[in-house]
Amino acid sequence: MWRGLALTLAAVALASSFSVARGDAAVAESVETLVRAQLKNRVTTLSPSRTSAPQRTRANSAMAVLENTVLDRMNQVRRAHGLRLLRLNSRLRAAALFHSNDMGRRGYFEHDSLSGTVFWRRIERFYPSRGFRSWTVGENLLWGSGTYGAAFAVREWMNSRPHRENLLSREWREVGIGAVHFSSAPGEYHGRPVTIMTADFGARR
């Protein structure tokens, strides 16, 4: 029997585009490459895989289906609460996918990166604040042993107050969801097969 784990604190950052340090908004070359790949709907593998190409393709396809189903279920919940539906944003998805990959590859489960970069600055590298009067982002994280479905993911978040508040926030206009399965993840995951999901929410005006 396996259980998933939702991070106990969902993260939200509110910032004016004019208050963000421009140096921190600069996009690193590796991140820019990933953004371009995601915008072209290509799957970018951030760590070596021991599986064959057909297996990788099936795994990537399954994760894409999971991401889309989670978005549909999120919007069902929001519709039931009289909230606007979230639009998929490819830049937010690139940010979410990058973070899920990084956590699984390096064996941690936190909003902030191991380098010390706070979550909203990481997201901003993909989803820039420049040129907007206001810029707001939030993030939900989830991991579970093996694989799980969209119903489980959204239920876990809805059963956690800060995650629920993120899902039902009137602020959000867009979202990106990045789900990655690892056959053996190090560090905090103790070599287990895990599926890690990041949902990055955003609004720019």
GROMACS .gro file of C-alpha atoms in nm:
model
  205
    1MET     CA    1   0.000   0.000   0.000
    2TRP     CA    2   0.140   0.336  -0.094
    3ARG     CA    3   0.046   0.684   0.006
    4GLY     CA    4   0.109   1.019  -0.158
    5LEU     CA    5   0.245   1.317   0.025
    6ALA     CA    6   0.128   1.672  -0.032
    7LEU     CA    7   0.362   1.941   0.092
    8THR     CA    8   0.221   2.097   0.407
    9LEU     CA    9   0.261   2.454   0.287
   10ALA     CA   10   0.154   2.575  -0.055
   11ALA     CA   11   0.342   2.881  -0.172
   12VAL     CA   12   0.213   3.212  -0.304
   13ALA     CA   13   0.407   3.520  -0.410
   14LEU     CA   14   0.261   3.859  -0.489
   15ALA     CA   15   0.490   4.105  -0.660
   16SER     CA   16   0.474   4.412  -0.877
   17SER     CA   17   0.666   4.370  -1.198
   18PHE     CA   18   0.851   4.690  -1.104
   19SER     CA   19   0.970   4.553  -0.770
   20VAL     CA   20   1.144   4.245  -0.909
   21ALA     CA   21   1.518   4.275  -0.954
   22ARG     CA   22   1.592   4.260  -1.323
   23GLY     CA   23   1.912   4.065  -1.270
   24ASP     CA   24   1.713   3.786  -1.107
   25ALA     CA   25   1.470   3.785  -1.398
   26ALA     CA   26   1.743   3.703  -1.649
   27VAL     CA   27   1.695   3.362  -1.806
   28ALA     CA   28   1.985   3.120  -1.781
   29GLU     CA   29   2.080   2.950  -2.107
   30SER     CA   30   1.971   2.603  -1.991
   31VAL     CA   31   1.635   2.737  -1.872
   32GLU     CA   32   1.580   2.930  -2.195
   33THR     CA   33   1.645   2.612  -2.393
   34LEU     CA   34   1.387   2.426  -2.186
   35VAL     CA   35   1.131   2.703  -2.232
   36ARG     CA   36   1.177   2.694  -2.610
   37ALA     CA   37   1.141   2.315  -2.611
   38GLN     CA   38   0.823   2.327  -2.406
   39LEU     CA   39   0.672   2.601  -2.622
   40LYS     CA   40   0.728   2.372  -2.922
   41ASN     CA   41   0.559   2.085  -2.734
   42ARG     CA   42   0.875   1.878  -2.724
   43VAL     CA   43   0.956   1.668  -2.418
   44THR     CA   44   1.296   1.751  -2.273
   45THR     CA   45   1.467   1.491  -2.054
   46LEU     CA   46   1.677   1.655  -1.784
   47SER     CA   47   1.845   1.342  -1.654
   48PRO     CA   48   1.980   1.024  -1.816
   49SER     CA   49   1.733   0.739  -1.838
   50ARG     CA   50   1.803   0.369  -1.823
   51THR     CA   51   1.483   0.278  -2.003
   52SER     CA   52   1.447   0.221  -2.374
   53ALA     CA   53   1.311   0.488  -2.608
   54PRO     CA   54   0.964   0.324  -2.642
   55GLN     CA   55   0.936   0.301  -2.262
   56ARG     CA   56   1.034   0.668  -2.223
   57THR     CA   57   0.778   0.764  -2.485
   58ARG     CA   58   0.502   0.570  -2.306
   59ALA     CA   59   0.600   0.722  -1.969
   60ASN     CA   60   0.605   1.075  -2.111
   61SER     CA   61   0.270   1.016  -2.278
   62ALA     CA   62   0.119   0.887  -1.953
   63MET     CA   63   0.245   1.192  -1.764
   64ALA     CA   64   0.102   1.426  -2.029
   65VAL     CA   65  -0.237   1.255  -1.993
   66LEU     CA   66  -0.211   1.291  -1.613
   67GLU     CA   67  -0.131   1.663  -1.643
   68ASN     CA   68  -0.427   1.726  -1.873
   69THR     CA   69  -0.663   1.525  -1.654
   70VAL     CA   70  -0.551   1.715  -1.343
   71LEU     CA   71  -0.621   2.044  -1.521
   72ASP     CA   72  -0.969   1.920  -1.620
   73ARG     CA   73  -1.043   1.812  -1.263
   74MET     CA   74  -0.912   2.142  -1.120
   75ASN     CA   75  -1.146   2.329  -1.350
   76GLN     CA   76  -1.439   2.107  -1.254
   77VAL     CA   77  -1.376   2.201  -0.891
   78ARG     CA   78  -1.341   2.570  -0.974
   79ARG     CA   79  -1.657   2.567  -1.184
   80ALA     CA   80  -1.846   2.411  -0.894
   81HIS     CA   81  -1.732   2.703  -0.677
   82GLY     CA   82  -1.829   2.967  -0.934
   83LEU     CA   83  -1.468   3.050  -1.023
   84ARG     CA   84  -1.315   3.127  -1.361
   85LEU     CA   85  -1.152   2.831  -1.533
   86LEU     CA   86  -0.775   2.818  -1.557
   87ARG     CA   87  -0.603   2.834  -1.895
   88LEU     CA   88  -0.300   2.618  -1.962
   89ASN     CA   89   0.012   2.832  -1.999
   90SER     CA   90   0.312   2.670  -2.168
   91ARG     CA   91   0.564   2.885  -1.979
   92LEU     CA   92   0.415   2.792  -1.643
   93ARG     CA   93   0.416   2.428  -1.753
   94ALA     CA   94   0.785   2.458  -1.839
   95ALA     CA   95   0.852   2.601  -1.491
   96ALA     CA   96   0.653   2.320  -1.327
   97LEU     CA   97   0.818   2.047  -1.533
   98PHE     CA   98   1.164   2.185  -1.461
   99HIS     CA   99   1.099   2.179  -1.086
  100SER     CA  100   0.949   1.828  -1.081
  101ASN     CA  101   1.250   1.701  -1.274
  102ASP     CA  102   1.495   1.882  -1.048
  103MET     CA  103   1.336   1.749  -0.728
  104GLY     CA  104   1.331   1.391  -0.852
  105ARG     CA  105   1.680   1.403  -0.998
  106ARG     CA  106   1.837   1.561  -0.688
  107GLY     CA  107   1.624   1.397  -0.420
  108TYR     CA  108   1.445   1.683  -0.242
  109PHE     CA  109   1.085   1.802  -0.203
  110GLU     CA  110   1.061   2.176  -0.142
  111HIS     CA  111   0.927   2.486  -0.311
  112ASP     CA  112   1.268   2.653  -0.307
  113SER     CA  113   1.551   2.508  -0.515
  114LEU     CA  114   1.856   2.343  -0.358
  115SER     CA  115   2.060   2.638  -0.481
  116GLY     CA  116   1.859   2.861  -0.245
  117THR     CA  117   1.651   3.022  -0.520
  118VAL     CA  118   1.307   3.101  -0.384
  119PHE     CA  119   1.022   2.945  -0.576
  120TRP     CA  120   0.881   3.265  -0.725
  121ARG     CA  121   1.214   3.376  -0.868
  122ARG     CA  122   1.250   3.033  -1.027
  123ILE     CA  123   0.904   3.062  -1.184
  124GLU     CA  124   0.975   3.413  -1.304
  125ARG     CA  125   1.261   3.288  -1.518
  126PHE     CA  126   1.000   3.106  -1.723
  127TYR     CA  127   0.699   3.333  -1.670
  128PRO     CA  128   0.843   3.686  -1.679
  129SER     CA  129   0.702   3.982  -1.490
  130ARG     CA  130   0.855   4.239  -1.725
  131GLY     CA  131   0.600   4.455  -1.901
  132PHE     CA  132   0.312   4.382  -1.664
  133ARG     CA  133   0.164   4.609  -1.399
  134SER     CA  134   0.116   4.319  -1.157
  135TRP     CA  135   0.247   3.963  -1.141
  136THR     CA  136   0.132   3.688  -0.907
  137VAL     CA  137   0.232   3.323  -0.880
  138GLY     CA  138   0.161   3.027  -0.653
  139GLU     CA  139   0.262   2.664  -0.637
  140ASN     CA  140   0.131   2.328  -0.517
  141LEU     CA  141   0.351   2.019  -0.492
  142LEU     CA  142   0.269   1.650  -0.463
  143TRP     CA  143   0.454   1.321  -0.476
  144GLY     CA  144   0.338   0.965  -0.446
  145SER     CA  145   0.504   0.625  -0.461
  146GLY     CA  146   0.449   0.456  -0.796
  147THR     CA  147   0.181   0.624  -1.003
  148TYR     CA  148  -0.150   0.791  -0.919
  149GLY     CA  149  -0.443   0.951  -1.095
  150ALA     CA  150  -0.583   1.301  -1.122
  151ALA     CA  151  -0.859   1.228  -0.868
  152PHE     CA  152  -0.600   1.141  -0.604
  153ALA     CA  153  -0.388   1.451  -0.678
  154VAL     CA  154  -0.672   1.700  -0.661
  155ARG     CA  155  -0.826   1.528  -0.358
  156GLU     CA  156  -0.496   1.550  -0.168
  157TRP     CA  157  -0.471   1.921  -0.243
  158MET     CA  158  -0.835   1.988  -0.158
  159ASN     CA  159  -0.788   1.814   0.179
  160SER     CA  160  -0.500   2.047   0.271
  161ARG     CA  161  -0.604   2.401   0.362
  162PRO     CA  162  -0.320   2.596   0.194
  163HIS     CA  163  -0.337   2.383  -0.120
  164ARG     CA  164  -0.715   2.419  -0.131
  165GLU     CA  165  -0.679   2.797  -0.101
  166ASN     CA  166  -0.446   2.794  -0.399
  167LEU     CA  167  -0.682   2.581  -0.607
  168LEU     CA  168  -0.978   2.804  -0.524
  169SER     CA  169  -0.803   3.141  -0.545
  170ARG     CA  170  -0.978   3.407  -0.753
  171GLU     CA  171  -0.636   3.553  -0.841
  172TRP     CA  172  -0.529   3.289  -1.087
  173ARG     CA  173  -0.582   3.312  -1.462
  174GLU     CA  174  -0.334   3.048  -1.580
  175VAL     CA  175  -0.166   2.728  -1.468
  176GLY     CA  176   0.108   2.492  -1.575
  177ILE     CA  177   0.132   2.135  -1.450
  178GLY     CA  178   0.448   1.924  -1.469
  179ALA     CA  179   0.433   1.555  -1.375
  180VAL     CA  180   0.740   1.331  -1.391
  181HIS     CA  181   0.778   0.961  -1.303
  182PHE     CA  182   1.110   0.828  -1.174
  183SER     CA  183   1.176   0.455  -1.159
  184SER     CA  184   1.420   0.522  -0.872
  185ALA     CA  185   1.454   0.863  -0.708
  186PRO     CA  186   1.738   0.943  -0.464
  187GLY     CA  187   1.753   1.141  -0.140
  188GLU     CA  188   1.422   1.200   0.029
  189TYR     CA  189   1.256   0.936  -0.191
  190HIS     CA  190   1.495   0.658  -0.077
  191GLY     CA  191   1.534   0.501  -0.420
  192ARG     CA  192   1.162   0.432  -0.459
  193PRO     CA  193   0.966   0.469  -0.784
  194VAL     CA  194   0.780   0.799  -0.750
  195THR     CA  195   0.565   1.040  -0.946
  196ILE     CA  196   0.627   1.407  -0.865
  197MET     CA  197   0.386   1.680  -0.967
  198THR     CA  198   0.424   2.058  -0.958
  199ALA     CA  199   0.135   2.294  -1.032
  200ASP     CA  200   0.238   2.656  -1.094
  201PHE     CA  201  -0.041   2.914  -1.090
  202GLY     CA  202  -0.009   3.264  -1.230
  203ALA     CA  203  -0.176   3.592  -1.320
  204ARG     CA  204  -0.028   3.887  -1.507
  205ARG     CA  205  -0.206   4.216  -1.569
   0.00000   0.00000   0.00000
